[in-house]
Amino acid sequence: MLKTIGDRILTTIPALIGVVLVSFLLTRVLPGDTAAYFAGPAATPQAIAEVKAKLGLDKPLPEQFAKYVVDLAHGDLGQSLTTGQPVLADLTSRLPASAELTLFGLILSLVIAIPLGVVAAVRQGSAVDHICRVVVTAGVSLPVFFTGLILVYVFYFILQWSPAPLGRIDVFATTPPTVTGFYLIDSLVVGDYEAFRSALSQMLLPGVTLAIFSLAPIARITRASMISALSAEFTRTAKASGLSPRRVIVTYALRNALLPVVTTLGMVFSFLLGANVLVEKVFAWPGVGSYAVEALIASDFAPVQGFVLAMAIIYVVLNLLIDLAYGVIDPRVRMSS
Amino acid sequence: MSAVQLLDVRDLTVEFATRRGVVQAVRKVDLSVGKGETIGVVGESGSGKSVTSYAVMRILDRAGRVAGGSVSFSGLDLLTASEADMRDLRGREMSMIFQNPRAALNPIRGVGRQIEDVLRQHAQAGSDDARRKAIEALTQVRIARPEERYNAYPFELSGGMCQRVVIALALACQPRLLIADEPTTGLDVTTQKAVMDLIVDLTRERGMSTILITHDLGLAAAYCDRVIVMEKGEVVESALSSTIFGNPSHAYTRKLMRATPRPGITLRDLLPEGEATPLPPPVPAGEALLSVEGLVKEYPRQGASRFMAKLFRKDVADAAPFRAVDGLSFEVRRGESVGLVGESGCGKSTTSTIVMRLLDPTAGRILFGGQDIGAIPARDFARHPLRAKIQMVFQDPTDSLNPRHTAGRAIADPILRLGGLRGGRTVRTRCEDLATLVGLPTDLLDRFPHQLSGGQKARVGIARAIALDPDLVILDEPTAALDVSVQAIVLNLLADLKAKLGMSYLFVSHDLHVVRLLCDRVIVMKTGQIVEQGSAADVIDTPRHAYTRELVAAIPHPPTS
Amino acid sequence: MSAPAAADGAPSGQQRPKGRFAETLSHARHIIGENPVTGLSFALFALLLLCAVFGPLLSPYDPLASDTVAALKPPSAHHWFGTDQLGRDILSRVLVATRLDMLIAILSVALVFFAGGLAGVAGVAAGFFGGWTDRIVGRVSDTIMAFPLFVLAMGIVAALGNTVTNIVITTAIINFPLYTRIVRAEANVRRNAGYVLAARLTGNSDTRIALTTILPNILPIMVVQMSLTMGYAILNAAGLSFIGLGVRPPAAEWGIMVAEGSAFIVSGEWWIALFPGLALMLAVFCFNLVGDGLRDIVDPLRRT
């Protein structure tokens, strides 16, 4: 078991190498004057030359790559021109906001999508099945930024149930002290229920936006794999042995059906980390996504590259976790070594 | 027939809603099973035999529906019983075992736990004794080291072992009726015998009634008191097993019975009466056409994790490679038909693939007409002049035809590629000749595979294989996917073609009866080696090696007429 | 248990042999008859194409002409979809934008269809004996897939520069692994099929088998995937322009128009973002339904 985990961790190495290589290529090799990008739009020719020397862009490519990797190993992702801070510091301070929002959206959609998919599969052709089909088809067709805007218009402008879409917490509420960086958890830790309420009401709309977005793929795969598990031969054996419907559906069908769902989570995370950028822009959420977008608008290149690399590394780690979770559920994977 | 009926099915009709409208899969079927009686339900694919049993258990899938008739189980009307009552009966009073045992078990739950599920559902065990009773159930189906197996997952067990678990599951609550749906199809012949013996022993011991559903008339007659024959959803005959072979009353039963390979007959006896022409005279075997010397095929044992382990720890020893074929030597003479027999995993398919030159051997020589074709890489052999001289008929006729090509195009392919014939007219004429030769109506040449029946597809596959007048044709279980009546026709066709065209056959099979009918000599393989070879009659009638004796003994012996 | 199998030698009488194409056509008719939504989606697809071709002719106003007097007007008889902050007619802009959005989607998907299909088939041809093409294609796909796709798209466009061409290339790049994976998986399933072995026995070279035996069998699946990823391509392009990458104002493009309208949502001017957003949604919806419909048509499992 431990060996399997070790082996799986080793297999992420090629992926990480690929990620670092691509992010290096994006910085150095593509057409256009990289130094000019890094120096910013208003830089003088001298400034550009300075940046070029400082970044070592006058050196041969392999040497540049070696320096890039060494810098990375030291956590050096460059300097942001807009904030004047090291990119790594900017990213780490903003990451909890993004992580809290993404996880909130994901959990929300899992809680809705899995039961929906299961019921739709068990009662094929029922009203729930039709609802599921509508959710799945509509969900994949909705641009996530558009969903966000509609929610803002309905719940903020018309109904006024929701606070203005500006950040993580009401400007008048006190920000909870940093424990985990997740406001919902930190405010509960210190018992500040006012802050908790405020943070929750700010998070609800962007969270729901992300949830609507990720609902579709999860519900779709749950329904499909549940249908195939329900028509599998082992389910027929369970039925022919007189097991109760609950046992047949949960212990026999659902546990097997969850395997493809876990696999799909990788794809869902890929979509979510991208959608997060758009949602953060719509709701002025102070996370890494809006940080990257602001840098893009200011033609500040280092933060964008840092953001892409950070997201890729997080995604590789998430995929690793998903695979390990899969091994826990499926004995065939667990024991294959 | 026993006076007390446990199960009584009257006028049962089952309908399926399909895209082409409602189809009656089962029509007015009568069937009864007495206490302690074992009956066999026999029929070819599409005869409705499985559907009948699903209807009895009320586990038909969504599209199916009982349209009429009655089913009573010891006085209880099963068709009107509530679903809760049915659930209580299933597994406790009547249970079922299925074809493909590995798929019939939950792949991610320990087999012991699956037996416990059934025991606890029917209140045969509580939380304190469930484990003990599950192990007991495993012991009863003669599984060695049941405590260990209790924790095993289905993928860790062999097919035969899985079927034992399924039997343990079905018998755990001591039901009165067991329905076994093709319980041994897909299992090796020795495993098949062990499983059938186990089922019979356990059900006799407990005075249970059994319904055995099978396509194999021989199997049913060997193990059952009474046999019911179904054709196209209807019961055509019901008779005692002791008399059905001697005195079949229905024409279909006679056809089925004749088509079942058995000792002491010739190929022509498989065909319906009056259709048989005399067998072509045996061809005297000529000089050696193929001679295989010291053939070895090894596969390295390794996974992705081994590579990584080696990368980081130098001390990982190289495991000995797995030898699929281990020093094989044999000969096929001109005009001869040689059977290559063995159970799954014995290396017979690997051997035929290497001889076919689709796979490279690790060591050894393959002399074909004196030339060592084993030295030519499989990759280059596709364009080699000898390619045309060794051809093959595949196991699954459906899988071996490109779904996007017509039958005619499939037959024309070797002619165009290797035959050197040009011009649409010439090729077409040759295709039509070949079709006629294999008994395929020429108007079917423009059809796609999905528009042909199983037997027709088999004929297309044979026509393609003989299109280039090969010297050697490898037959890889060519009838395994066919119904027995179609098998009879195809086997006879193969024998006729061999006589007419003077080819040699290497016939890969697991079925000794069939080998005996078609082959002059037989080679018995086990774990990559030859255990015995000789003339087909000698090896099968008087086997010398213990393994061959076991194989021969495992073939079901129906009561002979 | 299916319908009884026809006995050997007895041709199933009622089934007249038809050409492959005629059969597919009648099957398509059946699918559309069975599921009117599919028919509707094909009609919608045609409508979108019409708008893309004739959009500029149909639009009542110049999509770029600003009219400060008429700025920020809600939908009315003059301006069915209202006007934006510069007084431009939103209906005209939505119509004209169809061409650009469809062009991005179709071009990028066509690009990846050929690149992905070729790479996949080359991989399969070499893959009979484990070739380097297959390994390179696999490695490239895996590396692309190691990134969250939209994030990678941001990085590439930021590096390549803000042009429509770059959006097309980027969209093709992030769709590439999805294609090669499908091609490779489908080809791998068929690699050991009896008919592929049979083709080798009849003297076909590996390349020939890949092109004449495997490719025609997986082509329908690739076409279905093309339709499904078109929706994703258009969403991706719109998402990029929403955050200011790719198409630049004042060009009419649905994503940019939603971005421009987003500032006015909090003050209640909903129409600026709503109509381009709806157009975008409708297009994606239509591509997905067309993809599902095509899958039903080519899926041999559903064919009798």
Coordinates of N, CA and C in Angstrom, one line a residue, chain B residues 109-255:
Chain B
R109 N -16.1 -5.3 -3.3 CA -16.5 -5.8 -2.0 C -15.9 -7.2 -1.8
G110 N -15.3 -7.4 -0.6 CA -14.8 -8.7 -0.3 C -15.8 -9.8 -0.5
V111 N -15.4 -11.0 -1.0 CA -16.5 -12.0 -1.3 C -17.2 -12.5 0.0
G112 N -16.4 -12.5 1.1 CA -17.0 -12.9 2.4 C -18.2 -12.0 2.8
R113 N -17.9 -10.7 2.6 CA -18.9 -9.7 2.9 C -20.1 -9.8 2.1
Q114 N -19.9 -10.2 0.8 CA -21.1 -10.4 -0.1 C -22.0 -11.5 0.4
I115 N -21.3 -12.6 0.9 CA -22.1 -13.7 1.4 C -22.9 -13.2 2.7
E116 N -22.2 -12.5 3.5 CA -22.8 -12.0 4.7 C -24.0 -11.1 4.4
D117 N -23.9 -10.3 3.4 CA -25.0 -9.4 3.0 C -26.3 -10.3 2.8
V118 N -26.1 -11.4 2.1 CA -27.3 -12.2 1.9 C -27.8 -12.9 3.2
L119 N -26.9 -13.4 4.0 CA -27.2 -14.1 5.2 C -28.0 -13.1 6.1
R120 N -27.5 -11.9 6.2 CA -28.1 -11.0 7.2 C -29.4 -10.4 6.6
Q121 N -29.5 -10.3 5.3 CA -30.7 -9.8 4.7 C -31.9 -10.8 5.1
H122 N -31.6 -12.0 5.0 CA -32.6 -13.0 5.3 C -32.6 -13.5 6.7
A123 N -32.0 -12.7 7.6 CA -32.0 -13.0 9.0 C -31.5 -14.4 9.3
Q124 N -30.5 -14.9 8.5 CA -29.9 -16.2 8.8 C -28.7 -16.0 9.6
A125 N -28.3 -14.8 9.9 CA -27.1 -14.6 10.7 C -27.2 -13.2 11.2
G126 N -26.6 -13.0 12.4 CA -26.6 -11.7 13.0 C -25.2 -11.1 12.9
S127 N -24.9 -10.0 13.6 CA -23.6 -9.4 13.4 C -22.6 -10.2 14.1
D128 N -23.0 -11.1 15.1 CA -21.9 -11.8 15.8 C -21.5 -13.1 15.0
D129 N -22.4 -13.7 14.3 CA -22.0 -15.0 13.7 C -22.0 -14.9 12.2
A130 N -22.2 -13.7 11.6 CA -22.2 -13.6 10.1 C -20.9 -14.1 9.5
R131 N -19.8 -13.7 10.1 CA -18.5 -14.0 9.5 C -18.3 -15.5 9.5
R132 N -18.6 -16.1 10.7 CA -18.4 -17.6 10.8 C -19.3 -18.3 9.8
K133 N -20.5 -17.9 9.6 CA -21.4 -18.5 8.7 C -21.0 -18.3 7.2
A134 N -20.4 -17.2 7.0 CA -20.0 -16.9 5.6 C -18.8 -17.9 5.3
I135 N -17.9 -18.0 6.3 CA -16.7 -18.9 6.1 C -17.2 -20.3 5.9
E136 N -18.2 -20.7 6.7 CA -18.8 -22.0 6.6 C -19.4 -22.2 5.1
A137 N -20.0 -21.2 4.6 CA -20.6 -21.3 3.3 C -19.5 -21.5 2.2
L138 N -18.3 -20.8 2.5 CA -17.2 -21.0 1.6 C -16.6 -22.4 1.7
T139 N -16.6 -22.9 2.9 CA -16.1 -24.3 3.1 C -16.9 -25.3 2.3
Q140 N -18.2 -25.0 2.4 CA -19.1 -26.0 1.8 C -19.0 -26.1 0.2
V141 N -18.5 -25.0 -0.4 CA -18.3 -25.1 -1.8 C -16.9 -25.5 -2.1
R142 N -16.2 -26.1 -1.1 CA -14.9 -26.7 -1.2 C -13.8 -25.7 -1.7
I143 N -13.9 -24.5 -1.1 CA -12.8 -23.5 -1.3 C -11.8 -23.7 -0.2
A144 N -10.6 -23.9 -0.7 CA -9.5 -24.1 0.2 C -9.1 -22.9 1.0
R145 N -8.7 -23.0 2.2 CA -8.4 -21.8 3.1 C -9.5 -20.8 3.1
P146 N -10.7 -21.1 3.5 CA -11.8 -20.2 3.4 C -11.6 -18.9 4.2
E147 N -10.9 -19.0 5.4 CA -10.7 -17.8 6.2 C -9.9 -16.7 5.4
E148 N -8.9 -17.2 4.6 CA -8.2 -16.2 3.8 C -9.1 -15.7 2.7
R149 N -9.8 -16.6 2.0 CA -10.6 -16.2 0.9 C -11.7 -15.3 1.3
Y150 N -12.1 -15.3 2.5 CA -13.2 -14.5 3.0 C -12.9 -13.0 2.6
N151 N -11.6 -12.6 2.8 CA -11.2 -11.2 2.5 C -10.9 -10.9 1.1
A152 N -10.9 -12.0 0.2 CA -10.5 -11.8 -1.1 C -11.5 -11.0 -2.0
Y153 N -11.0 -10.3 -3.0 CA -11.9 -9.6 -3.9 C -12.0 -10.4 -5.2
P154 N -13.1 -10.3 -5.9 CA -13.3 -11.2 -7.1 C -12.1 -11.2 -8.0
F155 N -11.5 -10.0 -8.2 CA -10.4 -10.0 -9.2 C -9.2 -10.8 -8.8
E156 N -9.1 -11.2 -7.5 CA -8.0 -12.0 -7.1 C -8.2 -13.5 -7.2
L157 N -9.5 -13.9 -7.6 CA -9.8 -15.3 -7.7 C -10.0 -15.7 -9.2
S158 N -9.7 -17.0 -9.5 CA -9.9 -17.5 -10.8 C -11.4 -17.6 -11.1
G159 N -11.7 -17.8 -12.4 CA -13.1 -17.9 -12.8 C -13.9 -19.0 -12.1
G160 N -13.2 -20.1 -12.0 CA -13.9 -21.3 -11.3 C -14.1 -21.0 -9.9
M161 N -13.1 -20.3 -9.2 CA -13.2 -20.0 -7.8 C -14.4 -19.0 -7.6
C162 N -14.5 -18.0 -8.5 CA -15.6 -17.0 -8.5 C -16.9 -17.7 -8.6
Q163 N -17.0 -18.7 -9.5 CA -18.3 -19.4 -9.6 C -18.6 -20.2 -8.3
R164 N -17.6 -20.7 -7.6 CA -17.9 -21.3 -6.3 C -18.4 -20.3 -5.3
V165 N -17.9 -19.1 -5.3 CA -18.4 -18.1 -4.4 C -19.8 -17.8 -4.8
V166 N -20.1 -17.7 -6.1 CA -21.5 -17.4 -6.5 C -22.4 -18.5 -6.0
I167 N -21.9 -19.7 -6.1 CA -22.7 -20.9 -5.6 C -22.9 -20.8 -4.1
A168 N -21.9 -20.4 -3.4 CA -22.0 -20.3 -1.9 C -23.0 -19.2 -1.6
L169 N -23.0 -18.1 -2.4 CA -23.9 -17.0 -2.2 C -25.3 -17.5 -2.4
A170 N -25.5 -18.3 -3.4 CA -26.9 -18.7 -3.8 C -27.4 -19.7 -2.8
L171 N -26.5 -20.6 -2.2 CA -27.0 -21.6 -1.4 C -26.9 -21.3 0.1
A172 N -26.4 -20.1 0.4 CA -26.1 -19.7 1.8 C -27.4 -19.8 2.7
C173 N -28.5 -19.5 2.2 CA -29.7 -19.5 3.0 C -30.5 -20.8 2.8
Q174 N -29.9 -21.8 2.3 CA -30.6 -23.1 2.0 C -31.9 -23.0 1.3
P175 N -31.9 -22.4 0.0 CA -33.1 -22.3 -0.7 C -33.7 -23.6 -1.2
R176 N -34.9 -23.6 -1.6 CA -35.5 -24.9 -2.1 C -35.3 -25.0 -3.6
L177 N -35.1 -23.9 -4.3 CA -34.9 -24.0 -5.8 C -33.7 -23.2 -6.2
L178 N -32.9 -23.8 -7.0 CA -31.7 -23.1 -7.6 C -31.9 -23.0 -9.1
I179 N -31.7 -21.8 -9.6 CA -31.7 -21.7 -11.1 C -30.3 -21.4 -11.5
A180 N -29.7 -22.2 -12.3 CA -28.3 -22.0 -12.8 C -28.4 -21.7 -14.3
D181 N -28.0 -20.4 -14.6 CA -28.1 -19.9 -16.0 C -26.7 -20.0 -16.6
E182 N -26.5 -21.0 -17.5 CA -25.2 -21.3 -18.1 C -24.1 -21.2 -17.1
P183 N -24.1 -21.9 -16.0 CA -23.1 -21.7 -14.9 C -21.7 -22.1 -15.3
T184 N -21.5 -22.8 -16.4 CA -20.1 -23.2 -16.7 C -19.7 -22.7 -18.1
T185 N -20.5 -21.9 -18.8 CA -20.0 -21.3 -20.0 C -18.9 -20.4 -19.8
G186 N -17.8 -20.6 -20.6 CA -16.6 -19.7 -20.5 C -15.6 -20.3 -19.5
L187 N -16.0 -21.3 -18.8 CA -15.0 -22.0 -17.9 C -14.3 -23.1 -18.6
D188 N -13.1 -23.4 -18.2 CA -12.4 -24.5 -18.8 C -13.1 -25.8 -18.5
V189 N -12.8 -26.8 -19.3 CA -13.6 -28.1 -19.3 C -13.4 -28.8 -17.9
T190 N -12.2 -28.8 -17.4 CA -12.0 -29.4 -16.1 C -12.7 -28.7 -15.0
T191 N -12.6 -27.3 -15.0 CA -13.3 -26.5 -14.1 C -14.8 -26.7 -14.2
Q192 N -15.3 -26.8 -15.4 CA -16.7 -27.0 -15.7 C -17.2 -28.2 -15.0
K193 N -16.4 -29.3 -15.1 CA -16.9 -30.5 -14.5 C -16.9 -30.4 -13.0
A194 N -15.9 -29.7 -12.4 CA -15.8 -29.6 -11.0 C -17.0 -28.8 -10.5
V195 N -17.3 -27.7 -11.2 CA -18.4 -26.8 -10.8 C -19.8 -27.6 -10.9
M196 N -20.0 -28.3 -12.0 CA -21.2 -29.0 -12.2 C -21.4 -30.1 -11.1
D197 N -20.3 -30.8 -10.9 CA -20.4 -31.9 -9.8 C -20.7 -31.2 -8.5
L198 N -20.1 -30.1 -8.2 CA -20.4 -29.4 -6.9 C -21.9 -29.0 -6.8
I199 N -22.4 -28.4 -7.9 CA -23.8 -28.0 -7.9 C -24.7 -29.3 -7.7
V200 N -24.4 -30.3 -8.4 CA -25.3 -31.5 -8.3 C -25.1 -32.1 -6.8
D201 N -23.9 -32.2 -6.3 CA -23.7 -32.8 -5.0 C -24.5 -32.0 -3.9
L202 N -24.3 -30.7 -4.0 CA -24.9 -29.8 -2.9 C -26.4 -29.8 -3.0
T203 N -26.9 -29.8 -4.2 CA -28.4 -29.7 -4.3 C -29.0 -31.1 -4.0
R204 N -28.3 -32.2 -4.3 CA -28.9 -33.5 -4.0 C -28.9 -33.7 -2.5
E205 N -27.7 -33.3 -1.9 CA -27.5 -33.4 -0.4 C -28.7 -32.7 0.3
R206 N -29.1 -31.6 -0.2 CA -30.1 -30.8 0.5 C -31.5 -31.0 0.0
G207 N -31.7 -31.9 -0.9 CA -33.0 -32.2 -1.5 C -33.6 -31.0 -2.2
M208 N -32.7 -30.2 -2.8 CA -33.2 -29.0 -3.6 C -33.6 -29.4 -5.0
S209 N -34.4 -28.5 -5.5 CA -34.7 -28.6 -6.9 C -33.8 -27.7 -7.7
T210 N -33.5 -28.1 -9.0 CA -32.6 -27.3 -9.7 C -33.1 -27.1 -11.2
I211 N -33.0 -25.9 -11.7 CA -33.2 -25.7 -13.1 C -31.8 -25.3 -13.7
L212 N -31.4 -26.1 -14.7 CA -30.1 -25.9 -15.3 C -30.4 -25.3 -16.7
I213 N -30.0 -24.1 -17.0 CA -30.2 -23.5 -18.3 C -28.9 -23.6 -19.1
T214 N -29.0 -24.2 -20.2 CA -27.7 -24.3 -21.0 C -28.0 -24.5 -22.5
H215 N -27.0 -24.2 -23.3 CA -27.1 -24.4 -24.7 C -26.6 -25.8 -25.1
D216 N -26.0 -26.5 -24.1 CA -25.3 -27.7 -24.3 C -26.2 -28.9 -24.0
L217 N -26.8 -29.5 -25.0 CA -27.7 -30.6 -24.8 C -27.0 -31.8 -24.0
G218 N -25.8 -32.0 -24.4 CA -25.0 -33.0 -23.7 C -24.9 -32.8 -22.2
L219 N -24.6 -31.6 -21.9 CA -24.4 -31.2 -20.4 C -25.8 -31.4 -19.7
A220 N -26.8 -31.0 -20.3 CA -28.1 -31.1 -19.7 C -28.5 -32.5 -19.5
A221 N -28.3 -33.3 -20.5 CA -28.7 -34.7 -20.5 C -27.8 -35.5 -19.4
A222 N -26.6 -35.0 -19.3 CA -25.7 -35.7 -18.3 C -26.1 -35.4 -16.9
Y223 N -26.6 -34.3 -16.6 CA -26.8 -33.9 -15.2 C -28.3 -33.8 -14.8
C224 N -29.2 -33.8 -15.7 CA -30.6 -33.5 -15.4 C -31.5 -34.8 -15.4
D225 N -32.6 -34.7 -14.6 CA -33.5 -35.8 -14.7 C -34.4 -35.6 -16.0
R226 N -34.7 -34.4 -16.2 CA -35.6 -34.1 -17.3 C -35.1 -33.0 -18.2
V227 N -35.4 -32.9 -19.4 CA -34.9 -31.9 -20.3 C -36.0 -31.2 -21.0
I228 N -36.0 -29.9 -21.0 CA -37.0 -29.2 -21.8 C -36.3 -28.4 -22.9
V229 N -36.7 -28.6 -24.1 CA -36.0 -28.0 -25.3 C -36.9 -26.8 -25.7
M230 N -36.2 -25.6 -25.8 CA -36.9 -24.4 -26.3 C -36.4 -23.9 -27.6
E231 N -37.3 -23.4 -28.5 CA -36.8 -22.9 -29.7 C -37.7 -21.6 -30.0
K232 N -37.0 -20.5 -30.3 CA -37.7 -19.2 -30.6 C -38.8 -18.9 -29.6
G233 N -38.5 -19.0 -28.3 CA -39.5 -18.6 -27.3 C -40.5 -19.7 -26.9
E234 N -40.5 -20.8 -27.5 CA -41.5 -21.8 -27.2 C -40.9 -23.1 -26.8
V235 N -41.6 -23.9 -26.0 CA -41.1 -25.2 -25.6 C -41.5 -26.1 -26.7
V236 N -40.5 -26.8 -27.3 CA -40.9 -27.8 -28.3 C -40.9 -29.2 -27.8
E237 N -40.2 -29.5 -26.8 CA -40.2 -30.8 -26.3 C -39.8 -30.9 -24.8
S238 N -40.4 -31.8 -24.1 CA -40.1 -32.0 -22.7 C -40.0 -33.5 -22.5
A239 N -38.8 -34.0 -22.1 CA -38.7 -35.5 -22.0 C -37.7 -35.9 -20.9
L240 N -37.7 -37.1 -20.5 CA -36.7 -37.6 -19.6 C -35.3 -37.6 -20.3
S241 N -34.2 -37.3 -19.6 CA -32.9 -37.3 -20.2 C -32.6 -38.6 -20.7
S242 N -33.0 -39.7 -20.0 CA -32.6 -41.0 -20.4 C -33.2 -41.4 -21.8
T243 N -34.3 -40.7 -22.2 CA -34.9 -41.1 -23.4 C -34.7 -40.1 -24.5
I244 N -34.3 -38.8 -24.2 CA -34.3 -37.8 -25.2 C -33.3 -38.1 -26.3
F245 N -32.2 -38.6 -25.9 CA -31.2 -38.9 -27.0 C -31.6 -40.1 -27.8
G246 N -32.3 -41.1 -27.2 CA -32.7 -42.2 -27.9 C -33.9 -42.0 -28.8
N247 N -34.8 -41.1 -28.3 CA -36.1 -41.0 -29.0 C -36.6 -39.6 -29.0
P248 N -35.9 -38.7 -29.6 CA -36.4 -37.3 -29.6 C -37.6 -37.2 -30.5
S249 N -38.7 -36.5 -30.0 CA -39.9 -36.6 -30.8 C -40.0 -35.4 -31.8
H250 N -39.4 -34.2 -31.3 CA -39.6 -33.0 -32.2 C -38.4 -32.9 -33.1
A251 N -38.7 -32.4 -34.3 CA -37.7 -32.3 -35.4 C -36.5 -31.4 -34.9
Y252 N -36.8 -30.3 -34.1 CA -35.8 -29.4 -33.7 C -34.9 -30.1 -32.7
T253 N -35.5 -30.9 -31.8 CA -34.6 -31.6 -30.8 C -33.7 -32.6 -31.6
R254 N -34.3 -33.2 -32.6 CA -33.5 -34.2 -33.3 C -32.3 -33.4 -34.0
K255 N -32.6 -32.3 -34.5 CA -31.5 -31.5 -35.2 C -30.4 -31.1 -34.2

